[in-house]
GROMACS .gro file of C-alpha atoms in nm:
model
  511
    1MET     CA    1  13.036   3.063   1.037
    2GLN     CA    2  13.212   3.195   0.736
    3ASN     CA    3  13.138   3.539   0.606
    4VAL     CA    4  13.092   3.491   0.235
    5ASP     CA    5  13.006   3.853   0.186
    6ASN     CA    6  13.348   3.911   0.041
    7PRO     CA    7  13.302   4.140  -0.258
    8ASP     CA    8  13.586   3.961  -0.431
    9GLY     CA    9  13.366   3.656  -0.444
   10ALA     CA   10  13.096   3.829  -0.643
   11ALA     CA   11  13.116   3.794  -1.018
   12GLY     CA   12  13.030   4.062  -1.270
   13LYS     CA   13  12.663   4.064  -1.366
   14ASN     CA   14  12.708   3.917  -1.715
   15ASN     CA   15  12.949   3.654  -1.589
   16LEU     CA   16  12.715   3.573  -1.301
   17TRP     CA   17  12.429   3.492  -1.537
   18SER     CA   18  12.668   3.266  -1.733
   19VAL     CA   19  12.757   3.091  -1.408
   20ILE     CA   20  12.389   3.046  -1.319
   21GLY     CA   21  12.302   2.924  -1.668
   22ALA     CA   22  12.584   2.669  -1.690
   23SER     CA   23  12.519   2.540  -1.338
   24SER     CA   24  12.142   2.526  -1.383
   25VAL     CA   25  12.145   2.342  -1.716
   26GLY     CA   26  12.360   2.061  -1.581
   27THR     CA   27  12.169   2.038  -1.254
   28LEU     CA   28  11.834   2.039  -1.439
   29ILE     CA   29  11.951   1.747  -1.654
   30GLU     CA   30  12.065   1.554  -1.348
   31TRP     CA   31  11.723   1.608  -1.186
   32TYR     CA   32  11.558   1.497  -1.513
   33ASP     CA   33  11.767   1.180  -1.507
   34PHE     CA   34  11.687   1.117  -1.143
   35TYR     CA   35  11.312   1.179  -1.166
   36ILE     CA   36  11.234   1.011  -1.497
   37PHE     CA   37  11.227   0.687  -1.299
   38GLY     CA   38  10.962   0.815  -1.057
   39SER     CA   39  10.756   0.970  -1.335
   40LEU     CA   40  10.735   0.629  -1.506
   41ALA     CA   41  10.693   0.426  -1.184
   42THR     CA   42  10.356   0.281  -1.284
   43ILE     CA   43  10.491   0.142  -1.613
   44LEU     CA   44  10.829   0.037  -1.470
   45SER     CA   45  10.653  -0.170  -1.202
   46TYR     CA   46  10.512  -0.384  -1.481
   47GLN     CA   47  10.833  -0.394  -1.686
   48PHE     CA   48  11.085  -0.491  -1.417
   49PHE     CA   49  10.890  -0.679  -1.149
   50PRO     CA   50  10.673  -0.996  -1.128
   51HIS     CA   51  10.318  -0.941  -1.256
   52GLY     CA   52  10.125  -1.146  -0.999
   53ASN     CA   53  10.063  -0.867  -0.748
   54PRO     CA   54  10.041  -0.515  -0.904
   55THR     CA   55  10.042  -0.341  -0.563
   56ALA     CA   56  10.356  -0.527  -0.451
   57ALA     CA   57  10.520  -0.452  -0.788
   58PHE     CA   58  10.441  -0.081  -0.754
   59LEU     CA   59  10.571  -0.071  -0.397
   60SER     CA   60  10.888  -0.251  -0.513
   61THR     CA   61  10.931   0.015  -0.783
   62LEU     CA   62  10.886   0.292  -0.526
   63ALA     CA   63  11.135   0.116  -0.297
   64THR     CA   64  11.388   0.105  -0.584
   65PHE     CA   65  11.314   0.472  -0.651
   66ALA     CA   66  11.367   0.546  -0.282
   67ALA     CA   67  11.700   0.355  -0.279
   68GLY     CA   68  11.846   0.629  -0.496
   69PHE     CA   69  11.745   0.880  -0.231
   70ILE     CA   70  11.886   0.681   0.059
   71VAL     CA   71  12.238   0.673  -0.089
   72ARG     CA   72  12.236   1.046  -0.169
   73PRO     CA   73  12.397   1.134   0.169
   74PHE     CA   74  12.685   0.897   0.088
   75GLY     CA   75  12.727   1.072  -0.245
   76ALA     CA   76  12.728   1.399  -0.055
   77LEU     CA   77  13.013   1.274   0.165
   78VAL     CA   78  13.222   1.132  -0.120
   79PHE     CA   79  13.178   1.411  -0.372
   80GLY     CA   80  13.149   1.684  -0.108
   81ARG     CA   81  13.494   1.587   0.017
   82LEU     CA   82  13.623   1.580  -0.340
   83GLY     CA   83  13.470   1.922  -0.410
   84ASP     CA   84  13.634   2.075  -0.104
   85LEU     CA   85  13.971   1.922  -0.199
   86VAL     CA   86  13.999   1.964  -0.577
   87GLY     CA   87  13.727   2.218  -0.656
   88ARG     CA   88  13.361   2.258  -0.746
   89LYS     CA   89  13.388   2.247  -1.126
   90TYR     CA   90  13.552   1.908  -1.184
   91THR     CA   91  13.352   1.738  -0.911
   92PHE     CA   92  13.015   1.809  -1.061
   93LEU     CA   93  13.144   1.727  -1.409
   94LEU     CA   94  13.209   1.379  -1.273
   95THR     CA   95  12.865   1.355  -1.112
   96LEU     CA   96  12.704   1.456  -1.442
   97VAL     CA   97  12.877   1.174  -1.632
   98LEU     CA   98  12.782   0.915  -1.370
   99MET     CA   99  12.419   1.027  -1.364
  100GLY     CA  100  12.381   1.036  -1.743
  101GLY     CA  101  12.552   0.702  -1.795
  102SER     CA  102  12.338   0.517  -1.540
  103THR     CA  103  12.015   0.671  -1.673
  104PHE     CA  104  12.102   0.568  -2.029
  105ALA     CA  105  12.181   0.216  -1.909
  106ILE     CA  106  11.839   0.179  -1.740
  107GLY     CA  107  11.684   0.237  -2.082
  108LEU     CA  108  11.875  -0.064  -2.216
  109ILE     CA  109  11.786  -0.323  -1.949
  110PRO     CA  110  11.559  -0.607  -2.074
  111GLY     CA  111  11.232  -0.655  -1.886
  112PHE     CA  112  11.142  -0.911  -1.618
  113ASP     CA  113  10.985  -1.137  -1.881
  114VAL     CA  114  11.324  -1.165  -2.057
  115ILE     CA  115  11.589  -1.186  -1.784
  116GLY     CA  116  11.380  -1.247  -1.471
  117TYR     CA  117  11.506  -1.115  -1.137
  118ALA     CA  118  11.825  -0.986  -1.298
  119ALA     CA  119  11.614  -0.696  -1.428
  120PRO     CA  120  11.516  -0.543  -1.090
  121ILE     CA  121  11.867  -0.610  -0.953
  122LEU     CA  122  12.034  -0.424  -1.240
  123VAL     CA  123  11.785  -0.138  -1.211
  124LEU     CA  124  11.853  -0.114  -0.837
  125LEU     CA  125  12.231  -0.100  -0.890
  126LEU     CA  126  12.198   0.177  -1.151
  127ARG     CA  127  11.953   0.361  -0.929
  128LEU     CA  128  12.215   0.357  -0.653
  129VAL     CA  129  12.471   0.511  -0.891
  130GLN     CA  130  12.215   0.782  -0.975
  131GLY     CA  131  12.170   0.857  -0.606
  132LEU     CA  132  12.543   0.881  -0.541
  133ALA     CA  133  12.587   1.115  -0.836
  134LEU     CA  134  12.302   1.345  -0.733
  135GLY     CA  135  12.442   1.351  -0.380
  136GLY     CA  136  12.748   1.526  -0.518
  137GLU     CA  137  12.575   1.747  -0.776
  138TYR     CA  138  12.341   1.976  -0.587
  139GLY     CA  139  12.581   2.092  -0.317
  140GLY     CA  140  12.840   2.176  -0.582
  141ALA     CA  141  12.600   2.372  -0.800
  142ALA     CA  142  12.447   2.568  -0.512
  143THR     CA  143  12.789   2.642  -0.361
  144TYR     CA  144  12.930   2.742  -0.699
  145VAL     CA  145  12.653   2.995  -0.766
  146ALA     CA  146  12.650   3.129  -0.409
  147GLU     CA  147  13.026   3.189  -0.415
  148HIS     CA  148  12.985   3.400  -0.729
  149ALA     CA  149  12.679   3.595  -0.611
  150PRO     CA  150  12.678   3.927  -0.422
  151ALA     CA  151  12.572   3.886  -0.059
  152SER     CA  152  12.271   4.117  -0.082
  153ARG     CA  153  12.110   3.906  -0.357
  154ARG     CA  154  12.233   3.558  -0.274
  155GLY     CA  155  11.881   3.427  -0.212
  156PHE     CA  156  11.764   3.559  -0.548
  157TYR     CA  157  12.052   3.419  -0.753
  158THR     CA  158  12.066   3.078  -0.583
  159SER     CA  159  11.689   3.042  -0.630
  160PHE     CA  160  11.753   2.978  -0.999
  161ILE     CA  161  11.936   2.659  -0.898
  162GLN     CA  162  11.632   2.577  -0.682
  163THR     CA  163  11.403   2.582  -0.986
  164THR     CA  164  11.603   2.305  -1.153
  165ALA     CA  165  11.461   2.022  -0.941
  166THR     CA  166  11.102   2.108  -1.029
  167LEU     CA  167  11.194   2.193  -1.389
  168GLY     CA  168  11.373   1.856  -1.414
  169LEU     CA  169  11.051   1.686  -1.305
  170PHE     CA  170  10.856   1.905  -1.549
  171LEU     CA  171  11.098   1.814  -1.831
  172SER     CA  172  11.064   1.445  -1.752
  173LEU     CA  173  10.684   1.470  -1.768
  174GLY     CA  174  10.705   1.667  -2.094
  175VAL     CA  175  10.934   1.413  -2.263
  176ILE     CA  176  10.710   1.128  -2.143
  177LEU     CA  177  10.398   1.297  -2.283
  178LEU     CA  178  10.564   1.374  -2.617
  179THR     CA  179  10.683   1.014  -2.645
  180ARG     CA  180  10.339   0.884  -2.549
  181TYR     CA  181  10.179   1.092  -2.827
  182ALA     CA  182  10.443   0.985  -3.080
  183VAL     CA  183  10.360   0.614  -3.040
  184ASP     CA  184  10.043   0.421  -2.957
  185ILE     CA  185   9.976   0.314  -2.599
  186THR     CA  186  10.073  -0.050  -2.656
  187SER     CA  187  10.407   0.044  -2.811
  188PHE     CA  188  10.472   0.296  -2.534
  189ASN     CA  189  10.411   0.036  -2.264
  190GLN     CA  190  10.631  -0.217  -2.445
  191TRP     CA  191  10.929  -0.011  -2.560
  192GLY     CA  192  10.843   0.360  -2.592
  193TRP     CA  193  10.904   0.419  -2.221
  194ARG     CA  194  11.276   0.357  -2.289
  195ILE     CA  195  11.309   0.670  -2.505
  196PRO     CA  196  11.317   0.924  -2.217
  197PHE     CA  197  11.599   0.725  -2.055
  198LEU     CA  198  11.801   0.697  -2.376
  199LEU     CA  199  11.754   1.069  -2.451
  200SER     CA  200  11.958   1.142  -2.140
  201ALA     CA  201  12.281   1.067  -2.330
  202VAL     CA  202  12.220   1.359  -2.566
  203LEU     CA  203  12.130   1.598  -2.284
  204VAL     CA  204  12.436   1.504  -2.081
  205VAL     CA  205  12.676   1.556  -2.373
  206VAL     CA  206  12.533   1.908  -2.424
  207SER     CA  207  12.571   1.985  -2.054
  208ILE     CA  208  12.931   1.853  -2.040
  209VAL     CA  209  13.028   2.084  -2.328
  210ILE     CA  210  12.876   2.380  -2.140
  211ARG     CA  211  13.037   2.292  -1.808
  212MET     CA  212  13.382   2.239  -1.954
  213LYS     CA  213  13.387   2.613  -2.025
  214MET     CA  214  13.318   2.705  -1.662
  215HIS     CA  215  13.584   2.847  -1.430
  216GLU     CA  216  13.645   2.752  -1.070
  217SER     CA  217  13.464   2.941  -0.792
  218PRO     CA  218  13.654   3.262  -0.697
  219LEU     CA  219  13.625   3.191  -0.325
  220PHE     CA  220  13.763   2.840  -0.367
  221LYS     CA  221  14.050   2.971  -0.581
  222LYS     CA  222  14.120   3.227  -0.309
  223ILE     CA  223  14.146   2.976  -0.024
  224LYS     CA  224  14.346   2.742  -0.247
  225ALA     CA  225  14.595   3.020  -0.328
  226GLU     CA  226  14.619   3.101   0.044
  227GLY     CA  227  14.679   2.735   0.132
  228LYS     CA  228  14.357   2.708   0.336
  229VAL     CA  229  14.214   2.402   0.161
  230VAL     CA  230  14.155   2.148   0.438
  231LYS     CA  231  14.308   1.802   0.407
  232ASN     CA  232  14.013   1.627   0.568
  233PRO     CA  233  13.681   1.811   0.510
  234LEU     CA  234  13.483   1.530   0.674
  235LYS     CA  235  13.674   1.560   1.002
  236GLU     CA  236  13.654   1.939   0.988
  237SER     CA  237  13.279   1.932   0.917
  238PHE     CA  238  13.169   1.674   1.169
  239GLY     CA  239  13.457   1.653   1.416
  240LYS     CA  240  13.424   2.010   1.540
  241LYS     CA  241  13.132   2.070   1.774
  242LYS     CA  242  13.043   2.408   1.626
  243ASN     CA  243  13.019   2.281   1.268
  244LEU     CA  244  12.842   1.961   1.370
  245LYS     CA  245  12.581   2.167   1.554
  246MET     CA  246  12.515   2.364   1.237
  247VAL     CA  247  12.485   2.041   1.033
  248LEU     CA  248  12.228   1.899   1.278
  249LEU     CA  249  12.037   2.227   1.293
  250ALA     CA  250  12.027   2.245   0.915
  251LEU     CA  251  11.889   1.890   0.901
  252PHE     CA  252  11.631   1.886   1.179
  253GLY     CA  253  11.541   2.255   1.167
  254ALA     CA  254  11.514   2.298   0.790
  255THR     CA  255  11.593   2.031   0.529
  256ALA     CA  256  11.393   1.738   0.674
  257GLY     CA  257  11.073   1.944   0.677
  258GLN     CA  258  11.158   2.100   0.342
  259GLY     CA  259  11.218   1.752   0.198
  260VAL     CA  260  10.878   1.608   0.293
  261ILE     CA  261  10.698   1.921   0.171
  262TRP     CA  262  10.881   1.897  -0.165
  263TYR     CA  263  10.804   1.529  -0.224
  264THR     CA  264  10.448   1.542  -0.095
  265GLY     CA  265  10.352   1.835  -0.317
  266GLN     CA  266  10.499   1.679  -0.631
  267PHE     CA  267  10.584   1.308  -0.625
  268TYR     CA  268  10.336   1.181  -0.369
  269ALA     CA  269  10.073   1.396  -0.540
  270LEU     CA  270  10.149   1.218  -0.869
  271SER     CA  271  10.135   0.873  -0.704
  272PHE     CA  272   9.810   0.964  -0.528
  273ILE     CA  273   9.651   1.085  -0.852
  274GLN     CA  274   9.757   0.778  -1.051
  275LYS     CA  275   9.721   0.496  -0.797
  276THR     CA  276   9.460   0.615  -0.544
  277MET     CA  277   9.242   0.831  -0.768
  278ASN     CA  278   9.314   0.612  -1.076
  279ILE     CA  279   9.336   0.914  -1.305
  280GLU     CA  280   9.429   0.822  -1.663
  281PHE     CA  281   9.807   0.833  -1.728
  282VAL     CA  282   9.825   1.121  -1.978
  283GLN     CA  283   9.572   1.336  -1.793
  284SER     CA  284   9.750   1.281  -1.459
  285ASN     CA  285  10.081   1.396  -1.607
  286TYR     CA  286   9.918   1.704  -1.757
  287ILE     CA  287   9.772   1.795  -1.418
  288ILE     CA  288  10.110   1.776  -1.243
  289ALA     CA  289  10.294   1.947  -1.530
  290LEU     CA  290  10.054   2.243  -1.533
  291GLY     CA  291  10.078   2.282  -1.155
  292LEU     CA  292  10.458   2.285  -1.179
  293LEU     CA  293  10.453   2.532  -1.469
  294ILE     CA  294  10.226   2.780  -1.288
  295ALA     CA  295  10.407   2.769  -0.953
  296THR     CA  296  10.774   2.739  -1.056
  297PRO     CA  297  10.839   3.119  -1.088
  298PHE     CA  298  10.767   3.150  -0.717
  299PHE     CA  299  11.097   2.977  -0.634
  300ILE     CA  300  11.261   3.297  -0.755
  301VAL     CA  301  10.999   3.519  -0.586
  302PHE     CA  302  11.055   3.363  -0.243
  303GLY     CA  303  11.432   3.333  -0.295
  304GLY     CA  304  11.452   3.705  -0.370
  305TRP     CA  305  11.215   3.792  -0.086
  306SER     CA  306  11.437   3.601   0.157
  307ASP     CA  307  11.716   3.853   0.085
  308ARG     CA  308  11.493   4.120   0.239
  309ILE     CA  309  11.309   3.950   0.525
  310GLY     CA  310  11.527   3.646   0.596
  311ARG     CA  311  11.519   3.280   0.504
  312LYS     CA  312  11.372   3.137   0.824
  313ASN     CA  313  11.021   3.281   0.828
  314ILE     CA  314  10.948   3.197   0.464
  315MET     CA  315  11.064   2.836   0.500
  316LEU     CA  316  10.876   2.779   0.826
  317ALA     CA  317  10.558   2.935   0.682
  318GLY     CA  318  10.570   2.685   0.393
  319MET     CA  319  10.603   2.396   0.638
  320LEU     CA  320  10.315   2.525   0.852
  321LEU     CA  321  10.084   2.559   0.553
  322GLY     CA  322  10.155   2.198   0.456
  323ILE     CA  323  10.093   2.076   0.812
  324VAL     CA  324   9.755   2.251   0.832
  325LEU     CA  325   9.624   2.211   0.477
  326TYR     CA  326   9.746   1.876   0.338
  327ARG     CA  327   9.455   1.666   0.462
  328PRO     CA  328   9.181   1.909   0.346
  329ILE     CA  329   9.353   1.941   0.007
  330TYR     CA  330   9.386   1.565  -0.047
  331LYS     CA  331   9.027   1.500   0.063
  332GLN     CA  332   8.910   1.752  -0.196
  333MET     CA  333   9.134   1.588  -0.458
  334TYR     CA  334   8.994   1.243  -0.381
  335SER     CA  335   8.633   1.361  -0.404
  336LEU     CA  336   8.689   1.464  -0.767
  337SER     CA  337   8.733   1.099  -0.873
  338ASP     CA  338   8.515   0.928  -0.611
  339LEU     CA  339   8.262   0.746  -0.827
  340SER     CA  340   8.036   0.679  -0.529
  341LEU     CA  341   7.953   1.051  -0.533
  342LYS     CA  342   7.862   1.050  -0.905
  343THR     CA  343   7.561   0.933  -1.105
  344GLU     CA  344   7.630   0.665  -1.366
  345LEU     CA  345   7.460   0.672  -1.708
  346PRO     CA  346   7.410   0.301  -1.795
  347ALA     CA  347   7.267   0.378  -2.138
  348ALA     CA  348   7.588   0.553  -2.239
  349LYS     CA  349   7.817   0.256  -2.166
  350ALA     CA  350   8.052   0.171  -2.454
  351PHE     CA  351   8.283  -0.116  -2.547
  352ASN     CA  352   8.588  -0.132  -2.770
  353THR     CA  353   8.835  -0.405  -2.869
  354GLU     CA  354   9.174  -0.349  -3.036
  355THR     CA  355   9.416  -0.615  -3.161
  356GLN     CA  356   9.781  -0.531  -3.229
  357LYS     CA  357  10.105  -0.714  -3.298
  358GLY     CA  358  10.371  -0.678  -3.029
  359GLU     CA  359  10.743  -0.623  -3.088
  360GLY     CA  360  10.812  -0.996  -3.042
  361GLY     CA  361  10.540  -1.111  -3.283
  362GLU     CA  362  10.287  -1.181  -3.006
  363THR     CA  363   9.922  -1.071  -3.032
  364VAL     CA  364   9.806  -0.798  -2.794
  365ILE     CA  365   9.430  -0.774  -2.734
  366VAL     CA  366   9.304  -0.463  -2.552
  367LYS     CA  367   8.938  -0.458  -2.442
  368THR     CA  368   8.799  -0.132  -2.302
  369ALA     CA  369   8.463  -0.082  -2.127
  370SER     CA  370   8.377   0.287  -2.082
  371ASN     CA  371   8.130   0.391  -1.811
  372MET     CA  372   7.987   0.744  -1.837
  373TYR     CA  373   7.875   0.967  -1.547
  374SER     CA  374   7.643   1.265  -1.541
  375ASP     CA  375   7.915   1.519  -1.460
  376GLY     CA  376   8.123   1.411  -1.762
  377THR     CA  377   8.356   1.171  -1.576
  378VAL     CA  378   8.450   0.856  -1.769
  379LEU     CA  379   8.565   0.528  -1.611
  380ASN     CA  380   8.762   0.309  -1.852
  381GLU     CA  381   8.812  -0.052  -1.749
  382VAL     CA  382   9.098  -0.179  -1.964
  383ALA     CA  383   9.181  -0.551  -1.995
  384THR     CA  384   9.501  -0.639  -2.186
  385SER     CA  385   9.583  -0.993  -2.295
  386VAL     CA  386   9.910  -1.098  -2.462
  387GLN     CA  387   9.893  -1.423  -2.661
  388ASN     CA  388  10.170  -1.620  -2.831
  389ALA     CA  389  10.158  -1.762  -3.185
  390THR     CA  390   9.949  -2.064  -3.071
  391GLY     CA  391   9.688  -1.841  -2.905
  392HIS     CA  392   9.803  -1.921  -2.551
  393GLU     CA  393   9.783  -1.627  -2.309
  394VAL     CA  394  10.129  -1.547  -2.172
  395SER     CA  395  10.037  -1.239  -1.968
  396SER     CA  396   9.738  -1.023  -1.882
  397ASP     CA  397   9.663  -0.697  -1.711
  398HIS     CA  398   9.347  -0.526  -1.587
  399ARG     CA  399   9.331  -0.165  -1.478
  400LYS     CA  400   9.079   0.110  -1.415
  401GLU     CA  401   9.134   0.463  -1.545
  402VAL     CA  402   8.927   0.768  -1.458
  403VAL     CA  403   8.913   1.055  -1.707
  404LEU     CA  404   8.798   1.377  -1.542
  405PRO     CA  405   8.580   1.643  -1.708
  406MET     CA  406   8.751   1.977  -1.766
  407SER     CA  407   8.590   2.144  -1.462
  408SER     CA  408   8.735   1.879  -1.226
  409PHE     CA  409   9.061   1.878  -1.421
  410TRP     CA  410   9.123   2.247  -1.352
  411ILE     CA  411   9.022   2.218  -0.986
  412LEU     CA  412   9.283   1.944  -0.950
  413VAL     CA  413   9.543   2.160  -1.127
  414LEU     CA  414   9.466   2.437  -0.875
  415LEU     CA  415   9.506   2.201  -0.578
  416ILE     CA  416   9.841   2.080  -0.713
  417THR     CA  417   9.953   2.439  -0.776
  418ILE     CA  418   9.878   2.528  -0.413
  419GLN     CA  419  10.095   2.239  -0.295
  420VAL     CA  420  10.380   2.341  -0.526
  421LEU     CA  421  10.356   2.695  -0.384
  422PHE     CA  422  10.429   2.543  -0.041
  423VAL     CA  423  10.730   2.377  -0.207
  424THR     CA  424  10.856   2.709  -0.345
  425MET     CA  425  10.837   2.865   0.001
  426VAL     CA  426  11.050   2.600   0.171
  427TYR     CA  427  11.284   2.532  -0.121
  428GLY     CA  428  11.339   2.872  -0.284
  429PRO     CA  429  11.551   3.019   0.002
  430ILE     CA  430  11.717   2.702   0.130
  431ALA     CA  431  12.031   2.702  -0.087
  432ALA     CA  432  12.127   3.048   0.038
  433PHE     CA  433  12.037   2.944   0.392
  434LEU     CA  434  12.267   2.640   0.377
  435VAL     CA  435  12.571   2.799   0.214
  436GLU     CA  436  12.564   3.079   0.471
  437LEU     CA  437  12.596   2.833   0.758
  438PHE     CA  438  12.942   2.703   0.673
  439PRO     CA  439  13.295   2.831   0.592
  440THR     CA  440  13.425   2.810   0.236
  441ASN     CA  441  13.681   2.534   0.296
  442ILE     CA  442  13.417   2.282   0.415
  443ARG     CA  443  13.102   2.431   0.260
  444TYR     CA  444  13.054   2.170  -0.015
  445THR     CA  445  13.073   1.881   0.234
  446SER     CA  446  12.889   2.046   0.523
  447MET     CA  447  12.585   2.172   0.332
  448SER     CA  448  12.552   1.864   0.110
  449LEU     CA  449  12.505   1.611   0.390
  450PRO     CA  450  12.205   1.769   0.572
  451TYR     CA  451  12.050   1.862   0.239
  452HIS     CA  452  12.064   1.507   0.105
  453ILE     CA  453  11.959   1.339   0.430
  454GLY     CA  454  11.665   1.579   0.456
  455ASN     CA  455  11.565   1.541   0.093
  456GLY     CA  456  11.700   1.198   0.010
  457VAL     CA  457  11.594   1.008   0.322
  458PHE     CA  458  11.313   1.203   0.489
  459GLY     CA  459  11.176   1.348   0.165
  460GLY     CA  460  11.259   1.074  -0.085
  461LEU     CA  461  11.091   0.806   0.126
  462THR     CA  462  10.765   1.003   0.137
  463PRO     CA  463  10.586   0.828  -0.155
  464PHE     CA  464  10.691   0.480  -0.039
  465ILE     CA  465  10.604   0.533   0.330
  466ALA     CA  466  10.281   0.719   0.255
  467ILE     CA  467  10.151   0.455   0.012
  468SER     CA  468  10.261   0.178   0.250
  469LEU     CA  469  10.056   0.341   0.528
  470THR     CA  470   9.748   0.362   0.307
  471SER     CA  471   9.791  -0.008   0.219
  472LEU     CA  472   9.754  -0.120   0.582
  473PRO     CA  473   9.428  -0.293   0.684
  474GLY     CA  474   9.163  -0.038   0.778
  475ALA     CA  475   9.364   0.258   0.649
  476THR     CA  476   9.200   0.549   0.469
  477PRO     CA  477   9.342   0.703   0.150
  478PHE     CA  478   9.464   0.997   0.361
  479ASP     CA  479   9.656   0.814   0.635
  480GLY     CA  480   9.978   0.835   0.433
  481LEU     CA  481   9.979   1.210   0.492
  482TRP     CA  482  10.057   1.166   0.862
  483TYR     CA  483  10.420   1.096   0.771
  484PRO     CA  484  10.499   1.428   0.596
  485ILE     CA  485  10.279   1.618   0.842
  486GLY     CA  486  10.463   1.465   1.139
  487VAL     CA  487  10.813   1.527   1.001
  488ALA     CA  488  10.726   1.883   0.898
  489ALA     CA  489  10.574   1.954   1.242
  490VAL     CA  490  10.887   1.839   1.429
  491CYS     CA  491  11.110   2.038   1.194
  492PHE     CA  492  10.889   2.346   1.228
  493VAL     CA  493  10.919   2.345   1.609
  494ILE     CA  494  11.298   2.293   1.605
  495GLY     CA  495  11.350   2.559   1.339
  496LEU     CA  496  11.124   2.806   1.519
  497ILE     CA  497  11.315   2.768   1.846
  498TYR     CA  498  11.675   2.715   1.741
  499ILE     CA  499  11.736   2.890   1.408
  500ASN     CA  500  11.867   3.234   1.495
  501LYS     CA  501  11.657   3.505   1.336
  502ARG     CA  502  11.962   3.691   1.208
  503THR     CA  503  12.179   3.389   1.126
  504ASP     CA  504  11.967   3.299   0.828
  505TYR     CA  505  11.974   3.654   0.693
  506THR     CA  506  12.320   3.799   0.717
  507LEU     CA  507  12.666   3.677   0.810
  508ASN     CA  508  12.871   3.850   1.071
  509ALA     CA  509  13.111   3.588   1.197
  510ALA     CA  510  13.444   3.522   1.033
  511GLU     CA  511  13.582   3.176   0.980
   0.00000   0.00000   0.00000
């Protein structure tokens, strides 16, 4: 392994914060672009897929969402190689443009009702571009910051990059909520959902301006000046037994478990709240957003702590907590919206009908029946009918939405916060852990691949696999949790046995 404790690689304090800020802003925007799709999965399933089977449409949306994750390792190979050949700065400028352009384009695609199956195909293709771009972004940003940071505080400084994934999700939820409040629900479902995608163009332009002012990593400039840039980073990374061993250890001893913990505590939690618990759209987003807001500072806490006690124990503790506590947590979550445990108040039942004109001149009729319960819970059964000018129904939708009372709302926020704390434990130290495994001349490539397989494949497939498991005949709402629990358990055992206690803390070996 490469000793990156070279003092020449550490930037001055003021310059270091500029490096962190420029890297973090761009990475945050890329995460925003990537996650806006997942945050709007419920609505996108109706916009881009056939309406006959809502469950199949939602699973198709999650599969399209997951496709972006699956190609992330390929992006890691392509852009990781480029980053190790031409430098960190220009590589993640390119990834930023690709990500922003594809996100903006998704906001322009007509719905299934207009162009049929061309809609999901186009969305899938753009989602693949997003995945390739993100595959090249994270490794570059983490490497760039790590190669500027002093060795004794590498965990602390790289943890700021680690906050960007969760902050990107938080930003996506915030923009969605602001847009939802700016327009009525019918307009949001018809066209307002496009605004968060289109806003990406503005964010990307701002980030490009910031990143153009960045300088190349000092360690990369050093090896380039010394003529040590490798001609084939892929062969160097995976053709040598020693480096390949580190790649496999990083994947199966750290990033796979970290990936499923990350996506269970945030994205699967959101899917579970919206589709299994049927929590109303705005309230569900508030719950996740508040949990993220409360827990996000702990990425920096655990990143900094890892500089003192090592990366390994903190990451493995986060995995273990998820393994042991996921099922009790999700059972408690489910009980908060389980109407069979509540007392209905028939006398308080209310009905409401709204008629609006759609963007194409059609008539939209929304009928809502509200059922009240003694603890303050409200069940809204919403039936939407879209009729053409002759009064013929062209589409319809029926959904149930549960609105929780404030006491249950805050309990659910607490349960989400606990899960995000597990995320901060596994994710806060992992950038420093990964960059310290590999030498400078192949670091971008070598750390990117296990990270994006662990997060993109093992982690990114979590919502799709978990919801698929719960859709099987005879399955309970909690059977989907066996997937992240199983992956995290295997990773925990491998990491506990094979990750050297000192390897993840300090670097002693030269290249």
